[in-house]
CSV table of C-alpha atoms in Angstrom, one decimal:
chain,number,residue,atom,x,y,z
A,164,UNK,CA,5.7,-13.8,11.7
A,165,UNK,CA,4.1,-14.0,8.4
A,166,UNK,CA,6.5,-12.3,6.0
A,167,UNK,CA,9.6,-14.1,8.0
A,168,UNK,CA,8.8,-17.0,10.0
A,169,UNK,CA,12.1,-18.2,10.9
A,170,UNK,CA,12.3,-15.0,13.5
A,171,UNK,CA,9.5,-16.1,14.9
A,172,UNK,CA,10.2,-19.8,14.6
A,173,UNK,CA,13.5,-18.6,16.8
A,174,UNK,CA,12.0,-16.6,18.8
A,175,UNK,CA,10.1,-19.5,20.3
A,176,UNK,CA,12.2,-21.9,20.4
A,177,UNK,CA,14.7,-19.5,22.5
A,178,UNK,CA,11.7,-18.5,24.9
A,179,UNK,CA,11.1,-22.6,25.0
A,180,UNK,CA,14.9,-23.2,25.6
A,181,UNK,CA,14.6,-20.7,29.0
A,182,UNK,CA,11.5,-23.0,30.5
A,183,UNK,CA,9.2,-20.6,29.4
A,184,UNK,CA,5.2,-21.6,28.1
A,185,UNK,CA,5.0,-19.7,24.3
A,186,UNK,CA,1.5,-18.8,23.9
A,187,UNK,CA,0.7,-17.1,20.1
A,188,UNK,CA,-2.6,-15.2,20.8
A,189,UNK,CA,-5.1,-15.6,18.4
A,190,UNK,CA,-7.6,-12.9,17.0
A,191,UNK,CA,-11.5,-13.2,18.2
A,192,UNK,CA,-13.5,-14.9,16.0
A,193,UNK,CA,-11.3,-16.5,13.6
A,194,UNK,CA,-10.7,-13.1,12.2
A,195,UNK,CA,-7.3,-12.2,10.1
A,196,UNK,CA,-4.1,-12.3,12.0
A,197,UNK,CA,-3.5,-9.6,14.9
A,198,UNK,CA,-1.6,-6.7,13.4
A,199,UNK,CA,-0.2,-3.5,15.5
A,200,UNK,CA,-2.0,-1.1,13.1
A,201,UNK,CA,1.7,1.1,12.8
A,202,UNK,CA,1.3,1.1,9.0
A,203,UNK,CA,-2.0,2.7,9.0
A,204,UNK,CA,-0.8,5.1,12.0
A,205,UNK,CA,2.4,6.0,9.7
A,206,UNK,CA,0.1,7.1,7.0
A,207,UNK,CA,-2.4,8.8,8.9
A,208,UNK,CA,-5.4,6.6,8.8
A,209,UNK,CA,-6.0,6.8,12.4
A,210,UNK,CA,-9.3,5.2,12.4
A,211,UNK,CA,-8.2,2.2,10.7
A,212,UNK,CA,-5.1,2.2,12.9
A,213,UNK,CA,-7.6,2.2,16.1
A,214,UNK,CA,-9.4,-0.7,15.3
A,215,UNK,CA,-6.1,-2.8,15.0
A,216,UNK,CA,-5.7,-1.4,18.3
A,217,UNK,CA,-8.7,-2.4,19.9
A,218,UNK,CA,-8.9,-6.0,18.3
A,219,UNK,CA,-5.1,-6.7,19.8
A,220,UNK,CA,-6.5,-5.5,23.2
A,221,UNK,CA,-9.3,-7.7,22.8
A,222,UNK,CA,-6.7,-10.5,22.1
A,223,UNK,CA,-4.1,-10.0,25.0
A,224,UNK,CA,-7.0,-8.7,27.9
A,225,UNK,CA,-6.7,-12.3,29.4
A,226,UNK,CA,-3.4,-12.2,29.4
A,227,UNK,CA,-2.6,-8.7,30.6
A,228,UNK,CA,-5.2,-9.1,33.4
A,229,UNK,CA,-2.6,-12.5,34.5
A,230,UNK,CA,0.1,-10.4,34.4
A,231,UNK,CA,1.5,-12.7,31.6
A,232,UNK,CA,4.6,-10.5,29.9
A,233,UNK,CA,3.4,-10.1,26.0
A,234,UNK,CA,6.9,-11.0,23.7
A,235,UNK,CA,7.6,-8.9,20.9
A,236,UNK,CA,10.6,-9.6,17.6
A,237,UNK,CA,10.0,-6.2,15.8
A,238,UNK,CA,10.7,-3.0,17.7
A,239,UNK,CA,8.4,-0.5,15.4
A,240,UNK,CA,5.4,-3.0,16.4
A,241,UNK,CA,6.3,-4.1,19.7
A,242,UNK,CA,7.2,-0.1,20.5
A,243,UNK,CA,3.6,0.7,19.4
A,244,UNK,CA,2.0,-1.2,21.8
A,245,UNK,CA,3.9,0.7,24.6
A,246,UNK,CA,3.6,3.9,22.7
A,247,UNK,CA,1.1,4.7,20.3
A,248,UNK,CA,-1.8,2.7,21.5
A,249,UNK,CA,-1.7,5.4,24.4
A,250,UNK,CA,-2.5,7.8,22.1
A,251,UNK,CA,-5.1,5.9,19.9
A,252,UNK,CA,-6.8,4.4,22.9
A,253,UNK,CA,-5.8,6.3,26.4
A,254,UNK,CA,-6.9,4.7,29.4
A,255,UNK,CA,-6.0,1.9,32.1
A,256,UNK,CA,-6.5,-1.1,29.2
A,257,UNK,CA,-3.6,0.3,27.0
A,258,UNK,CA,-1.3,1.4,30.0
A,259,UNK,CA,-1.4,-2.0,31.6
A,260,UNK,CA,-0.3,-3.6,28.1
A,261,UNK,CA,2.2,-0.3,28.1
A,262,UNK,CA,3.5,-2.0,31.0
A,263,UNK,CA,3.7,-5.4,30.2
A,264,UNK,CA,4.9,-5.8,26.8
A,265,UNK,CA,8.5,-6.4,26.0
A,266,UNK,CA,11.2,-7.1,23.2
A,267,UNK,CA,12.2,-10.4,23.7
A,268,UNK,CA,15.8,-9.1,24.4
A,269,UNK,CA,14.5,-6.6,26.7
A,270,UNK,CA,12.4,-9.2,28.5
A,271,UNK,CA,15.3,-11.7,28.5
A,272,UNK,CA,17.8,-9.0,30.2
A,273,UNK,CA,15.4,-8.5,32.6
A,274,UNK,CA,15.2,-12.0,33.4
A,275,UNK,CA,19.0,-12.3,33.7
A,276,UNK,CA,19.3,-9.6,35.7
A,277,UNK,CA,17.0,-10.9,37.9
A,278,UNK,CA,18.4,-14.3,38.5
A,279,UNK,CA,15.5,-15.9,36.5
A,280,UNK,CA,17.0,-16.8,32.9
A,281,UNK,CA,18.0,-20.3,32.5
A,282,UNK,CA,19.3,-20.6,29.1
A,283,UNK,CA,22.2,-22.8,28.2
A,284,UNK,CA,24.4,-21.0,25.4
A,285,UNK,CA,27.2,-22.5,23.8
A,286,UNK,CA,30.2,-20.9,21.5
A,287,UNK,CA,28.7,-20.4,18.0
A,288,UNK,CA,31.3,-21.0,14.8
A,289,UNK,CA,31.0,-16.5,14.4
A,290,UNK,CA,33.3,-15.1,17.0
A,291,UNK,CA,32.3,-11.8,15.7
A,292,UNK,CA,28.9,-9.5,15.3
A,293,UNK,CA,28.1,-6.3,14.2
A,294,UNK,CA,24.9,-4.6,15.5
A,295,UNK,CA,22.7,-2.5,13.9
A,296,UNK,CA,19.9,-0.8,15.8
A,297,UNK,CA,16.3,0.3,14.6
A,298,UNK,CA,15.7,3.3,15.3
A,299,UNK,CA,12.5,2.5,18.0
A,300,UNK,CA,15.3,0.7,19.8
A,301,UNK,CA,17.6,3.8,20.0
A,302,UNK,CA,14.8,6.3,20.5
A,303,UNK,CA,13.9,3.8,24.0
A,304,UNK,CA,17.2,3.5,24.5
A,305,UNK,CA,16.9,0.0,23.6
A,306,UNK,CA,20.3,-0.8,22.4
A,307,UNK,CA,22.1,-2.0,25.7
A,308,UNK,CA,19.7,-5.1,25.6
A,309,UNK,CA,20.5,-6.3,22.1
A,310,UNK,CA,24.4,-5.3,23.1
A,311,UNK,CA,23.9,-7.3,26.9
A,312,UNK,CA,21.9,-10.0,25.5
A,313,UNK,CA,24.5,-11.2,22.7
A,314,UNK,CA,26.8,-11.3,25.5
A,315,UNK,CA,25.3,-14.2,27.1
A,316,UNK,CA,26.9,-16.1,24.2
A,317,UNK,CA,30.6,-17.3,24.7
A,318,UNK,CA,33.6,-16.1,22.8
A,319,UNK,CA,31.2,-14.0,20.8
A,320,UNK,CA,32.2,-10.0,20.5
A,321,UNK,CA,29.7,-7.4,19.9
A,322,UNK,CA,30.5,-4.4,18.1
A,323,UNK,CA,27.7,-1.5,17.7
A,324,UNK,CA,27.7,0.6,13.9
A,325,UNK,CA,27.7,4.3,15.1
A,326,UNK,CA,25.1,4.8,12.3
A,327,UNK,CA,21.7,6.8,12.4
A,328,UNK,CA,18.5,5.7,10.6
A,329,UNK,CA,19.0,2.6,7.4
A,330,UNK,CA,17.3,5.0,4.9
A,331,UNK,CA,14.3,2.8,4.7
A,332,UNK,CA,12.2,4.6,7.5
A,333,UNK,CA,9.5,2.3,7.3
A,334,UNK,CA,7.9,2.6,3.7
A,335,UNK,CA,10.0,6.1,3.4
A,336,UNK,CA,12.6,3.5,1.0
A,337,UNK,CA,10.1,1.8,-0.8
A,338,UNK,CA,8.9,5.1,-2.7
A,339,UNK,CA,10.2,5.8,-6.0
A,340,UNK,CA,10.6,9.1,-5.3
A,341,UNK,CA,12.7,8.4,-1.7
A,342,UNK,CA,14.6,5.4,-3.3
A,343,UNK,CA,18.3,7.9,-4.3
A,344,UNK,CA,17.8,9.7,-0.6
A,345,UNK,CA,17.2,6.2,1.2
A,346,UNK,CA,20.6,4.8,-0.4
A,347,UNK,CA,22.1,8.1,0.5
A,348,UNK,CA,21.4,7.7,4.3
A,349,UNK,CA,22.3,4.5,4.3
A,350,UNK,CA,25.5,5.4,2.8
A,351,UNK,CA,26.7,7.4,5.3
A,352,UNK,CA,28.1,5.0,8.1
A,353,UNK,CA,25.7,1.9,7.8
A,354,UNK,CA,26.7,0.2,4.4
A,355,UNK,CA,30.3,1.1,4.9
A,356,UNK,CA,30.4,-0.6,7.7
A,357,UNK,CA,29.1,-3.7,6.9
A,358,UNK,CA,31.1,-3.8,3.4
A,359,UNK,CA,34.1,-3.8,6.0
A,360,UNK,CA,32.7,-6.8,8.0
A,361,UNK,CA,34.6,-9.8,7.4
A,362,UNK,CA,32.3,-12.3,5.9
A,363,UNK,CA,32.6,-14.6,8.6
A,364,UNK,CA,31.2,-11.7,10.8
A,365,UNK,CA,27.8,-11.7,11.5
A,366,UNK,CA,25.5,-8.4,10.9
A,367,UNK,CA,22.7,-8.1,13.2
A,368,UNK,CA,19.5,-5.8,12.9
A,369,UNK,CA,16.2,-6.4,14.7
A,370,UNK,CA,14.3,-4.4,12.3
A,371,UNK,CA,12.2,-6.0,9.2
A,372,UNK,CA,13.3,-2.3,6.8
A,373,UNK,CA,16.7,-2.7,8.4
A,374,UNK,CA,17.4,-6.0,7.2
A,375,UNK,CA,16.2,-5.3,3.6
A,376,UNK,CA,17.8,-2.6,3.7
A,377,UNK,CA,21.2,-4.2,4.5
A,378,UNK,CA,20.8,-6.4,1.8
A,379,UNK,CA,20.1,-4.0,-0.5
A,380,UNK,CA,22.6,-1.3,0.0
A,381,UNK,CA,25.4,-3.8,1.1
A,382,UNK,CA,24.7,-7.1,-0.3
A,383,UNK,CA,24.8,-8.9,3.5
A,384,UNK,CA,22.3,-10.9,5.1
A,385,UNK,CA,21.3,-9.6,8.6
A,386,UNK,CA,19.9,-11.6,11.3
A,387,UNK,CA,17.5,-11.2,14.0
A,388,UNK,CA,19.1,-11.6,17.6
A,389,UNK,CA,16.7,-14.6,17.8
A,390,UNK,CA,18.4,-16.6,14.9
A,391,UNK,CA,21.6,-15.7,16.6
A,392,UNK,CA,20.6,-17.1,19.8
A,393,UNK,CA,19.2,-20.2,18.5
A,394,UNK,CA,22.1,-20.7,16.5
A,395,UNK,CA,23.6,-20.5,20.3
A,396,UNK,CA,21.2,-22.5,21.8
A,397,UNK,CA,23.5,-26.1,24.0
A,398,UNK,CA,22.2,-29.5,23.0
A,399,UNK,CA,21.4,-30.1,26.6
């Protein structure tokens, strides 16, 4: 939310479209923002990456003990709330947010599905997307969700790059030393791919590294699924 607020700005209005109450949890004591702690976890500081642990528990233990569902934009942070917080911090605190947190395509699937999602969609000008998953979302075999929740918008096709990992791997493609193998990867199906794309097609990557990535190696803007379903959002 701080490095790119319009996901997030999307993100709630999307939630608001559906009837649903966005709360943006605040950190105890008017301390720095809440942060997953998956950078320090990535490079081994486990201690450091504990204590962002334990001050988001401290954050979402009113809502998790109301059973409210905690809404996440970015799979590798999202994902570490349902996965490596049961590492850093095992017990019942971290398995009931395990259990209760949620991408916001995941949760809104599940909402569908269950005959609870009112949200009006209309036809957006793109008839045409092409999906790019992070690779959290194909390791939790994510992907469906993004693919079933961009089919809730009219005359829009999906199509999903057969690709494997973008090449930036979190800070893997920021290194110097990484930079020639990080194009490399992402030469192999993912910038091909979206070179291809007509430019009236849209590219879409829930990732923060996948989207820089995209632009980049192939010189495309990619959007959040949020921006695409604002952009989808009726008037009514």
């Amino acid at each position: 939310s701080c490095f790119e607020p319009e996901n997030t700005r999307a993100a709630h209005a999307v939630l608001t479209a559906a009837g649903y109450n966005v709360i943006s949890p605040e950190p105890i004591n008017n301390e720095r923002p809440l942060c997953c702690g998956r950078t320090f976890f990535s490079s081994g500081m486990l201690n450091e990456a504990r204590k962002e642990a334990e001050r988001m528990l401290t954050a979402l233990q009113p809502y998790i003990e109301k059973g409210v569902p905690i809404i996440g934009i970015e799979p590798s942070c999202l994902l570490t709330l349902r996965d490596e917080f049961l590492s850093l911090i095992p017990g019942p605190r971290t398995q009931a947010l395990a259990n209760n947190a949620f991408l916001m395509e995941e949760f809104l699937v599940r909402e569908h599905n269950d005959g609870n999602l009112q949200l009006s969609l209309k036809p957006i000008k793109a008839k045409q997307a092409l999906l790019h998953g992070h690779c959290y979302q194909k390791a939790f075999a994510m992907m469906s969700d993004v693919q079933q929740v961009l089919s809730l918008i009219p005359e829009l096709k999906v199509d999903t790059i057969k690709s494997g990992c973008c090449g930036m791997a979190g800070s893997f493609g920021y290194e110097a030393e990484h930079y020639d193998t990080s194009m490399q990867m992402g030469e192999l199906d993912l910038f091909p791919a979206v070179r291809k794309a007509d430019s009236d097609t849209l590219i879409v990557a829930d990732g923060t590294s996948c989207r820089n990535q995209i632009q980049d190696g192939a010189g495309r803007e990619a959007l959040h699924v949020a921006r695409v379903l604002e952009m989808a959002l009726s008037d009514d």
